[in-house]
GROMACS .gro file of C-alpha atoms in nm:
model
  435
    1MET     CA    1   1.892   2.072   0.770
    2GLY     CA    2   2.248   2.339   0.791
    3ALA     CA    3   2.223   2.606   1.137
    4GLY     CA    4   1.975   2.891   1.060
    5ALA     CA    5   1.737   2.650   0.959
    6VAL     CA    6   1.333   2.772   1.002
    7LEU     CA    7   1.153   2.498   0.970
    8PHE     CA    8   1.133   2.124   0.971
    9SER     CA    9   1.079   2.008   0.610
   10PRO     CA   10   0.721   1.824   0.665
   11LEU     CA   11   0.830   1.529   0.440
   12LEU     CA   12   1.053   1.486   0.690
   13GLN     CA   13   0.916   1.536   0.979
   14ARG     CA   14   0.641   1.218   0.858
   15VAL     CA   15   0.969   1.025   0.805
   16HIS     CA   16   1.068   1.066   1.149
   17ALA     CA   17   0.765   1.091   1.292
   18ALA     CA   18   0.692   0.649   1.162
   19ASP     CA   19   1.044   0.570   1.252
   20THR     CA   20   1.046   0.694   1.658
   21THR     CA   21   0.633   0.583   1.671
   22GLY     CA   22   0.516   0.406   1.398
   23GLU     CA   23   0.242   0.583   1.341
   24LEU     CA   24   0.233   0.666   0.936
   25PRO     CA   25   0.066   0.952   0.823
   26LYS     CA   26  -0.306   0.972   0.760
   27ARG     CA   27  -0.429   1.194   0.477
   28PHE     CA   28  -0.792   1.254   0.379
   29VAL     CA   29  -0.901   1.425   0.009
   30PHE     CA   30  -1.296   1.467  -0.015
   31VAL     CA   31  -1.437   1.522  -0.359
   32VAL     CA   32  -1.788   1.713  -0.383
   33LYS     CA   33  -1.986   1.718  -0.678
   34SER     CA   34  -2.305   1.925  -0.724
   35SER     CA   35  -2.638   1.786  -0.791
   36GLY     CA   36  -2.681   1.516  -0.679
   37LEU     CA   37  -2.518   1.159  -0.708
   38GLU     CA   38  -2.737   0.895  -0.822
   39PRO     CA   39  -2.644   0.506  -0.659
   40ARG     CA   40  -2.709   0.438  -1.055
   41GLY     CA   41  -2.364   0.577  -1.120
   42LEU     CA   42  -2.205   0.398  -0.868
   43MET     CA   43  -2.308   0.094  -0.788
   44PRO     CA   44  -2.183  -0.255  -1.052
   45GLU     CA   45  -2.372  -0.347  -1.332
   46SER     CA   46  -2.667  -0.627  -1.218
   47PHE     CA   47  -2.698  -0.484  -0.905
   48LYS     CA   48  -3.005  -0.313  -0.768
   49ALA     CA   49  -3.029   0.076  -0.695
   50GLU     CA   50  -3.325   0.094  -0.449
   51PRO     CA   51  -3.227  -0.027  -0.091
   52ARG     CA   52  -3.398  -0.291   0.068
   53LYS     CA   53  -3.668  -0.281   0.389
   54GLU     CA   54  -3.575  -0.609   0.498
   55GLY     CA   55  -3.256  -0.797   0.520
   56GLY     CA   56  -3.028  -0.611   0.742
   57VAL     CA   57  -2.739  -0.515   0.553
   58GLU     CA   58  -2.575  -0.656   0.121
   59LEU     CA   59  -2.200  -0.631   0.125
   60THR     CA   60  -2.063  -0.776  -0.193
   61SER     CA   61  -1.738  -0.846  -0.262
   62LEU     CA   62  -1.554  -0.585  -0.552
   63GLU     CA   63  -1.358  -0.870  -0.677
   64GLY     CA   64  -1.601  -1.071  -0.877
   65ALA     CA   65  -1.796  -0.776  -1.000
   66LYS     CA   66  -1.852  -0.573  -1.307
   67LEU     CA   67  -1.821  -0.252  -1.243
   68ASN     CA   68  -2.008   0.057  -1.367
   69PRO     CA   69  -1.819   0.100  -1.740
   70TYR     CA   70  -1.795   0.495  -1.621
   71MET     CA   71  -1.571   0.450  -1.359
   72LYS     CA   72  -1.275   0.154  -1.552
   73SER     CA   73  -1.019   0.407  -1.462
   74LEU     CA   74  -1.047   0.280  -1.106
   75GLU     CA   75  -1.057  -0.144  -1.202
   76PRO     CA   76  -0.655  -0.069  -1.077
   77PHE     CA   77  -0.795   0.008  -0.715
   78ARG     CA   78  -1.066  -0.214  -0.682
   79ASP     CA   79  -0.953  -0.380  -0.397
   80ARG     CA   80  -0.853  -0.048  -0.208
   81LEU     CA   81  -1.269   0.059  -0.303
   82SER     CA   82  -1.581   0.015  -0.171
   83LEU     CA   83  -1.926   0.137  -0.303
   84ILE     CA   84  -2.202   0.239  -0.104
   85ASN     CA   85  -2.595   0.278  -0.117
   86GLY     CA   86  -2.853   0.343   0.095
   87LEU     CA   87  -2.743   0.610   0.355
   88SER     CA   88  -2.972   0.868   0.490
   89ALA     CA   89  -2.954   1.260   0.589
   90GLY     CA   90  -3.274   1.333   0.753
   91MET     CA   91  -3.114   1.552   1.008
   92VAL     CA   92  -2.989   1.810   0.659
   93THR     CA   93  -3.219   1.964   0.427
   94VAL     CA   94  -3.127   1.922   0.084
   95GLY     CA   95  -3.239   2.119  -0.246
   96HIS     CA   96  -3.063   2.227  -0.504
   97THR     CA   97  -2.762   2.143  -0.267
   98GLY     CA   98  -2.717   2.056   0.131
   99TRP     CA   99  -2.499   2.309   0.239
  100TYR     CA  100  -2.243   2.245   0.546
  101GLY     CA  101  -2.521   1.933   0.609
  102GLY     CA  102  -2.316   1.710   0.364
  103LEU     CA  103  -1.967   1.734   0.555
  104GLY     CA  104  -2.147   1.906   0.894
  105VAL     CA  105  -2.398   1.701   0.930
  106TYR     CA  106  -2.549   1.943   1.028
  107ASN     CA  107  -2.878   2.180   0.869
  108ALA     CA  108  -2.781   2.481   0.747
  109ALA     CA  109  -2.911   2.674   0.473
  110GLY     CA  110  -2.784   2.952   0.200
  111GLY     CA  111  -2.664   3.279   0.350
  112VAL     CA  112  -2.644   3.164   0.662
  113SER     CA  113  -2.290   3.107   0.847
  114PRO     CA  114  -2.135   2.759   0.921
  115LEU     CA  115  -2.249   2.608   1.294
  116ARG     CA  116  -1.904   2.397   1.346
  117ALA     CA  117  -1.625   2.236   1.197
  118THR     CA  118  -1.738   1.974   0.904
  119VAL     CA  119  -1.520   1.656   0.882
  120ASP     CA  120  -1.230   1.804   0.660
  121GLY     CA  121  -1.224   2.113   0.900
  122VAL     CA  122  -1.158   1.863   1.198
  123LEU     CA  123  -0.905   1.616   1.036
  124ALA     CA  124  -0.744   1.968   0.917
  125ASN     CA  125  -0.714   2.102   1.235
  126ALA     CA  126  -0.571   1.744   1.383
  127PHE     CA  127  -0.296   1.664   1.124
  128PRO     CA  128  -0.230   1.988   1.016
  129SER     CA  129   0.061   2.080   0.784
  130VAL     CA  130   0.177   2.401   0.567
  131PHE     CA  131  -0.145   2.446   0.452
  132SER     CA  132  -0.368   2.255   0.771
  133HIS     CA  133  -0.685   2.246   0.457
  134LEU     CA  134  -0.635   2.271   0.127
  135GLY     CA  135  -0.931   2.329  -0.069
  136LEU     CA  136  -0.991   2.400  -0.428
  137MET     CA  137  -1.284   2.467  -0.666
  138MET     CA  138  -1.325   2.491  -1.039
  139GLN     CA  139  -1.507   2.832  -1.064
  140PRO     CA  140  -1.377   2.995  -1.386
  141GLY     CA  141  -1.329   3.342  -1.307
  142LYS     CA  142  -1.327   3.430  -0.944
  143SER     CA  143  -0.948   3.378  -0.765
  144VAL     CA  144  -1.085   3.229  -0.407
  145ALA     CA  145  -1.422   3.160  -0.282
  146PHE     CA  146  -1.585   3.007   0.013
  147PRO     CA  147  -1.857   2.737  -0.123
  148PRO     CA  148  -2.088   2.663   0.190
  149ILE     CA  149  -1.971   2.266   0.185
  150SER     CA  150  -1.632   2.320   0.424
  151ALA     CA  151  -1.550   2.479   0.793
  152ALA     CA  152  -1.321   2.481   1.018
  153GLY     CA  153  -1.538   2.644   1.246
  154PRO     CA  154  -1.883   2.790   1.394
  155GLY     CA  155  -1.829   3.101   1.173
  156ARG     CA  156  -1.516   3.044   1.035
  157PRO     CA  157  -1.553   2.879   0.629
  158ASN     CA  158  -1.256   2.747   0.487
  159HIS     CA  159  -1.151   2.962   0.176
  160PHE     CA  160  -1.131   2.728  -0.122
  161ARG     CA  161  -0.902   2.873  -0.447
  162CYS     CA  162  -1.050   2.905  -0.800
  163SER     CA  163  -0.787   3.001  -0.980
  164PRO     CA  164  -0.481   2.760  -1.091
  165GLN     CA  165  -0.256   3.079  -1.092
  166VAL     CA  166  -0.304   3.155  -0.775
  167ALA     CA  167  -0.328   2.787  -0.625
  168TYR     CA  168   0.025   2.729  -0.785
  169THR     CA  169   0.168   3.070  -0.670
  170ASP     CA  170   0.029   3.006  -0.286
  171MET     CA  171   0.207   2.655  -0.338
  172PHE     CA  172   0.464   2.583  -0.548
  173ALA     CA  173   0.593   3.012  -0.654
  174SER     CA  174   0.962   2.943  -0.529
  175VAL     CA  175   1.054   2.711  -0.702
  176ALA     CA  176   0.834   2.775  -0.978
  177SER     CA  177   1.058   2.830  -1.378
  178ASN     CA  178   0.792   3.090  -1.495
  179LYS     CA  179   0.869   3.440  -1.449
  180ASP     CA  180   0.562   3.551  -1.487
  181VAL     CA  181   0.467   3.316  -1.136
  182VAL     CA  182   0.798   3.431  -0.896
  183LYS     CA  183   0.728   3.815  -1.041
  184LYS     CA  184   0.361   3.742  -0.848
  185PHE     CA  185   0.491   3.576  -0.562
  186LYS     CA  186   0.772   3.841  -0.497
  187VAL     CA  187   0.501   4.155  -0.568
  188SER     CA  188   0.269   3.947  -0.372
  189GLY     CA  189   0.509   3.901  -0.033
  190ASN     CA  190   0.577   4.318  -0.066
  191VAL     CA  191   0.258   4.343  -0.026
  192LEU     CA  192   0.207   4.115   0.241
  193ASP     CA  193   0.527   4.274   0.458
  194PHE     CA  194   0.372   4.677   0.337
  195VAL     CA  195   0.000   4.596   0.468
  196ALA     CA  196   0.083   4.386   0.828
  197ASP     CA  197   0.356   4.719   0.888
  198ASP     CA  198   0.039   4.947   0.826
  199VAL     CA  199  -0.249   4.755   1.113
  200ARG     CA  200   0.009   4.724   1.327
  201LYS     CA  201   0.048   5.109   1.285
  202LEU     CA  202  -0.304   5.171   1.316
  203ARG     CA  203  -0.320   4.963   1.631
  204GLN     CA  204  -0.109   5.142   1.884
  205GLU     CA  205  -0.383   5.480   1.759
  206LEU     CA  206  -0.707   5.278   1.857
  207GLY     CA  207  -0.811   5.179   2.122
  208LYS     CA  208  -0.844   4.836   2.301
  209ASP     CA  209  -1.174   4.669   2.216
  210ASN     CA  210  -1.053   4.777   1.843
  211GLN     CA  211  -0.672   4.685   1.923
  212ASP     CA  212  -0.815   4.310   1.991
  213HIS     CA  213  -1.063   4.336   1.657
  214LEU     CA  214  -0.768   4.378   1.503
  215ASP     CA  215  -0.526   4.121   1.647
  216HIS     CA  216  -0.684   3.896   1.452
  217TYR     CA  217  -0.605   4.040   1.118
  218ILE     CA  218  -0.221   4.107   1.249
  219ASP     CA  219  -0.238   3.677   1.363
  220ALA     CA  220  -0.332   3.605   0.995
  221PHE     CA  221  -0.098   3.797   0.842
  222GLY     CA  222   0.172   3.642   1.057
  223THR     CA  223   0.027   3.309   0.949
  224LEU     CA  224   0.097   3.316   0.600
  225LYS     CA  225   0.438   3.504   0.659
  226ASP     CA  226   0.508   3.169   0.856
  227ARG     CA  227   0.391   2.991   0.557
  228ARG     CA  228   0.681   3.123   0.335
  229HIS     CA  229   0.871   3.020   0.539
  230GLN     CA  230   0.810   2.704   0.570
  231LEU     CA  231   0.750   2.698   0.222
  232ALA     CA  232   1.122   2.823   0.139
  233SER     CA  233   1.264   2.534   0.335
  234MET     CA  234   1.128   2.317   0.132
  235ASN     CA  235   1.253   2.389  -0.202
  236GLU     CA  236   1.441   2.088  -0.250
  237THR     CA  237   1.133   1.897  -0.155
  238LEU     CA  238   0.935   2.126  -0.386
  239ARG     CA  239   1.189   2.183  -0.694
  240LYS     CA  240   1.101   1.742  -0.706
  241TYR     CA  241   0.722   1.719  -0.676
  242ALA     CA  242   0.571   2.019  -0.865
  243PRO     CA  243   0.333   2.005  -1.097
  244GLU     CA  244   0.448   2.123  -1.498
  245TYR     CA  245   0.324   2.498  -1.556
  246THR     CA  246   0.165   2.448  -1.842
  247ASP     CA  247  -0.123   2.622  -2.046
  248LYS     CA  248  -0.439   2.440  -1.903
  249TYR     CA  249  -0.351   2.699  -1.532
  250THR     CA  250  -0.395   2.976  -1.765
  251SER     CA  251  -0.693   2.862  -1.959
  252ASP     CA  252  -1.058   3.018  -1.920
  253ILE     CA  253  -1.155   2.642  -1.968
  254GLY     CA  254  -1.259   2.558  -1.636
  255PRO     CA  255  -1.251   2.133  -1.669
  256LEU     CA  256  -0.861   2.222  -1.728
  257HIS     CA  257  -0.869   2.425  -1.404
  258LEU     CA  258  -1.001   2.071  -1.236
  259GLU     CA  259  -0.747   1.915  -1.371
  260ALA     CA  260  -0.459   2.179  -1.280
  261HIS     CA  261  -0.578   2.145  -0.896
  262PHE     CA  262  -0.591   1.779  -0.884
  263GLU     CA  263  -0.247   1.796  -1.013
  264MET     CA  264  -0.124   2.036  -0.766
  265ALA     CA  265  -0.295   1.847  -0.453
  266SER     CA  266  -0.167   1.530  -0.581
  267ALA     CA  267   0.168   1.730  -0.567
  268ALA     CA  268   0.111   1.894  -0.198
  269LEU     CA  269   0.046   1.556  -0.079
  270ILE     CA  270   0.285   1.378  -0.159
  271SER     CA  271   0.568   1.665  -0.096
  272GLY     CA  272   0.383   1.683   0.258
  273MET     CA  273   0.246   2.023   0.219
  274THR     CA  274  -0.141   1.972   0.313
  275ASN     CA  275  -0.268   1.624   0.487
  276VAL     CA  276  -0.667   1.730   0.402
  277VAL     CA  277  -0.764   1.813   0.059
  278THR     CA  278  -1.105   1.947  -0.011
  279PHE     CA  279  -1.234   1.984  -0.422
  280MET     CA  280  -1.577   2.189  -0.486
  281CYS     CA  281  -1.637   2.031  -0.794
  282ASP     CA  282  -1.857   2.220  -0.990
  283ASP     CA  283  -2.135   2.397  -0.900
  284LEU     CA  284  -2.494   2.505  -1.049
  285GLU     CA  285  -2.373   2.684  -1.342
  286THR     CA  286  -2.043   2.571  -1.440
  287ASN     CA  287  -2.020   2.384  -1.808
  288TYR     CA  288  -1.847   2.097  -1.924
  289GLU     CA  289  -1.852   2.165  -2.284
  290THR     CA  290  -1.527   2.001  -2.329
  291LEU     CA  291  -1.727   1.691  -2.271
  292GLY     CA  292  -1.880   1.713  -2.601
  293PHE     CA  293  -2.210   1.872  -2.480
  294LYS     CA  294  -2.338   2.233  -2.390
  295GLY     CA  295  -2.567   2.322  -2.097
  296ASN     CA  296  -2.444   2.395  -1.761
  297VAL     CA  297  -2.506   2.172  -1.426
  298HIS     CA  298  -2.806   2.332  -1.366
  299SER     CA  299  -3.007   2.217  -1.668
  300ILE     CA  300  -2.876   1.890  -1.642
  301GLY     CA  301  -3.015   1.799  -1.333
  302HIS     CA  302  -3.340   1.929  -1.432
  303GLY     CA  303  -3.307   1.715  -1.795
  304SER     CA  304  -3.221   1.867  -2.065
  305GLY     CA  305  -3.015   1.774  -2.260
  306ASP     CA  306  -2.744   1.855  -2.590
  307GLY     CA  307  -2.800   1.656  -2.976
  308GLN     CA  308  -2.714   1.271  -2.902
  309PHE     CA  309  -2.683   1.297  -2.503
  310ASN     CA  310  -2.984   1.304  -2.304
  311SER     CA  311  -2.949   1.408  -1.913
  312ASN     CA  312  -2.867   1.120  -1.789
  313ASP     CA  313  -2.538   1.029  -2.075
  314CYS     CA  314  -2.414   1.421  -1.930
  315ARG     CA  315  -2.434   1.310  -1.531
  316ASP     CA  316  -2.235   0.992  -1.690
  317LEU     CA  317  -1.984   1.214  -1.884
  318ILE     CA  318  -1.996   1.460  -1.617
  319ARG     CA  319  -1.871   1.148  -1.380
  320GLN     CA  320  -1.654   0.963  -1.527
  321PHE     CA  321  -1.441   1.317  -1.598
  322GLN     CA  322  -1.432   1.317  -1.198
  323ILE     CA  323  -1.402   0.984  -1.140
  324ASP     CA  324  -1.073   1.008  -1.362
  325LEU     CA  325  -0.922   1.331  -1.221
  326ILE     CA  326  -0.934   1.031  -0.908
  327ALA     CA  327  -0.759   0.716  -1.004
  328ARG     CA  328  -0.558   0.975  -1.162
  329LEU     CA  329  -0.444   1.110  -0.831
  330ALA     CA  330  -0.459   0.733  -0.707
  331THR     CA  331  -0.170   0.663  -0.912
  332ASP     CA  332   0.034   0.969  -0.827
  333LEU     CA  333  -0.027   0.824  -0.453
  334ASP     CA  334   0.048   0.392  -0.507
  335LYS     CA  335   0.398   0.530  -0.652
  336VAL     CA  336   0.545   0.649  -0.367
  337PRO     CA  337   0.648   0.372  -0.203
  338GLU     CA  338   0.568   0.434   0.270
  339GLY     CA  339   0.629   0.184   0.499
  340ASP     CA  340   0.535  -0.188   0.445
  341GLY     CA  341   0.278  -0.048   0.126
  342THR     CA  342   0.230   0.332  -0.083
  343MET     CA  343   0.100   0.657   0.010
  344LEU     CA  344  -0.248   0.572  -0.105
  345ASP     CA  345  -0.216   0.249   0.100
  346ASN     CA  346  -0.254   0.556   0.425
  347THR     CA  347  -0.492   0.759   0.244
  348VAL     CA  348  -0.863   0.782   0.264
  349ILE     CA  349  -0.986   0.968  -0.035
  350VAL     CA  350  -1.391   1.018  -0.065
  351TYR     CA  351  -1.627   1.091  -0.342
  352LEU     CA  352  -1.964   1.182  -0.277
  353SER     CA  353  -2.205   1.526  -0.337
  354ASP     CA  354  -2.327   1.794  -0.167
  355ASN     CA  355  -2.704   1.737  -0.240
  356ALA     CA  356  -2.726   1.331  -0.152
  357GLN     CA  357  -2.865   1.112  -0.496
  358LYS     CA  358  -2.983   1.373  -0.703
  359HIS     CA  359  -3.088   1.699  -0.830
  360HIS     CA  360  -3.351   1.813  -0.581
  361ALA     CA  361  -3.292   1.507  -0.396
  362GLY     CA  362  -3.424   1.384  -0.020
  363ASN     CA  363  -3.259   1.316   0.163
  364LYS     CA  364  -3.337   0.910   0.200
  365ASN     CA  365  -3.004   0.850   0.029
  366TRP     CA  366  -2.671   0.985   0.035
  367PRO     CA  367  -2.400   0.760  -0.212
  368MET     CA  368  -2.064   0.759  -0.170
  369LEU     CA  369  -1.728   0.610  -0.258
  370ILE     CA  370  -1.426   0.536  -0.083
  371LEU     CA  371  -1.097   0.455  -0.201
  372GLY     CA  372  -0.749   0.389  -0.057
  373GLY     CA  373  -0.699   0.280   0.307
  374MET     CA  374  -0.560   0.390   0.648
  375GLY     CA  375  -0.324   0.084   0.719
  376SER     CA  376  -0.478  -0.202   0.879
  377LYS     CA  377  -0.797   0.059   1.017
  378LEU     CA  378  -0.963   0.020   0.655
  379LYS     CA  379  -1.180  -0.282   0.519
  380LEU     CA  380  -1.264  -0.156   0.123
  381GLY     CA  381  -1.342  -0.379  -0.200
  382ASN     CA  382  -1.708  -0.449  -0.103
  383TYR     CA  383  -2.007  -0.296  -0.254
  384ILE     CA  384  -2.234  -0.206   0.060
  385GLN     CA  385  -2.636  -0.138   0.086
  386TYR     CA  386  -2.790  -0.020   0.358
  387PRO     CA  387  -3.085  -0.109   0.419
  388ALA     CA  388  -3.414   0.145   0.333
  389TYR     CA  389  -3.455   0.454   0.593
  390GLY     CA  390  -3.636   0.326   0.887
  391ALA     CA  391  -3.553  -0.020   0.845
  392LYS     CA  392  -3.358  -0.195   1.101
  393GLY     CA  393  -3.042  -0.201   1.098
  394HIS     CA  394  -3.032   0.160   0.855
  395ARG     CA  395  -2.770   0.434   0.924
  396THR     CA  396  -2.703   0.809   0.826
  397ILE     CA  397  -2.415   0.960   0.651
  398GLY     CA  398  -2.349   1.085   1.049
  399ASN     CA  399  -2.224   0.688   1.054
  400PHE     CA  400  -1.975   0.750   0.795
  401HIS     CA  401  -1.846   0.993   0.906
  402THR     CA  402  -1.766   0.902   1.256
  403THR     CA  403  -1.550   0.587   1.092
  404LEU     CA  404  -1.359   0.889   0.955
  405THR     CA  405  -1.254   0.999   1.273
  406HIS     CA  406  -1.205   0.716   1.422
  407VAL     CA  407  -0.949   0.531   1.141
  408ALA     CA  408  -0.823   0.910   1.224
  409GLY     CA  409  -0.756   0.799   1.591
  410LEU     CA  410  -1.024   1.049   1.719
  411PRO     CA  411  -1.312   0.810   1.840
  412ILE     CA  412  -1.593   0.996   1.942
  413ASP     CA  413  -1.979   0.810   1.979
  414HIS     CA  414  -2.137   1.044   1.646
  415PHE     CA  415  -2.020   1.292   1.445
  416GLY     CA  416  -2.217   1.569   1.351
  417ASN     CA  417  -2.661   1.578   1.452
  418LEU     CA  418  -2.839   1.277   1.518
  419ASP     CA  419  -3.185   1.233   1.292
  420GLY     CA  420  -3.455   1.249   1.475
  421GLY     CA  421  -3.653   1.079   1.218
  422LEU     CA  422  -3.524   0.722   1.335
  423LYS     CA  423  -3.605   0.701   1.675
  424ASP     CA  424  -3.618   0.341   1.709
  425ILE     CA  425  -3.278   0.337   1.518
  426ASP     CA  426  -2.851   0.359   1.670
  427GLN     CA  427  -2.773   0.598   1.559
  428THR     CA  428  -2.447   0.586   1.695
  429GLY     CA  429  -2.097   0.450   1.639
  430PRO     CA  430  -1.899   0.380   1.308
  431LEU     CA  431  -1.991   0.165   1.058
  432LYS     CA  432  -1.892  -0.171   1.073
  433GLU     CA  433  -1.861  -0.287   0.771
  434LEU     CA  434  -1.541  -0.041   0.659
  435LEU     CA  435  -1.333  -0.147   0.995
   0.00000   0.00000   0.00000
């Protein structure tokens, strides 16, 4: 690495760890959409949408099934894909959104701080890197946001980069060829140094209580500076994997922003910059006019269409757009050899909604898609339909997230809160159909 190198490249750390311990890296990607994810949109054709009230779990191989036509981009991955229908979330309040409940498995509400870490926050803490948690959100007009879906801990919502320009500057500016990006990177470094020094001077003039309060800010500045040093030590790797800075990074068109975010996430995962990514694909005000129809997600959720497209058509096209981006990410990871397989074989991608199965949903069905692998720990390639709410064998989103912690090497009895309405059903443990 050369004398005086400040930090060891995360990419080389992963290779070294695999050589010495036999443990391959673990990565997790959560792709969250708003306004619900309808069961009909994920299940193979000819399958029934409603969970059965009796008869146990229905598990069918995807090998010979005909996938939903809006999922055709995932055809190459059907052996590493599972579609899940019938999980409930009685412990989560839903309406327009489930707030932190979808990833946290607890009751939350608008304007209220998170009670504890969501599953992506737990995994980010377990597998730290330069960006322990990388949050990316499509919300034109904003630089960063704190969508109430993801948290690092109690009262600590994770922040999400909305602007592709901001995200690119934070992650790849040290190797950028674009002069504007490089300029912003240098200016931000100078501002960071100036403010940090100013805060330290202010600290000396304050009493102990206020000094302790300011220490949190000083630590944050230190973390940001350390991150810049880490990225500088990775320049050779970043030059190899950094996405091209194209017009979509400066465009004011939202869907292009989401495409840029997926490009950056792919590069960040491959380079070792992060092990945990969460996308907030859209919110109720998002407009997908580039897909051929007008109207925001909220109006579409209430049944509005546009021209030749009815509400279901619009929802299908939005879902197809998001699934196509997931397929591109999976393709990128599948091109990179790792162990006896590829990076995709050691990455779990989860596609779900922040609001169960539909706009203004109840919480009795929360469909999900899981893609990738985790070595030999996950069993994928199936359509899984759990019995209806309250029926024998029924399971919850808490069991799904418990499954993720188990494959991550963090076995627990149950992630999040239990559902008090399921008194006669054992809610603990992972989903055995995925293990």
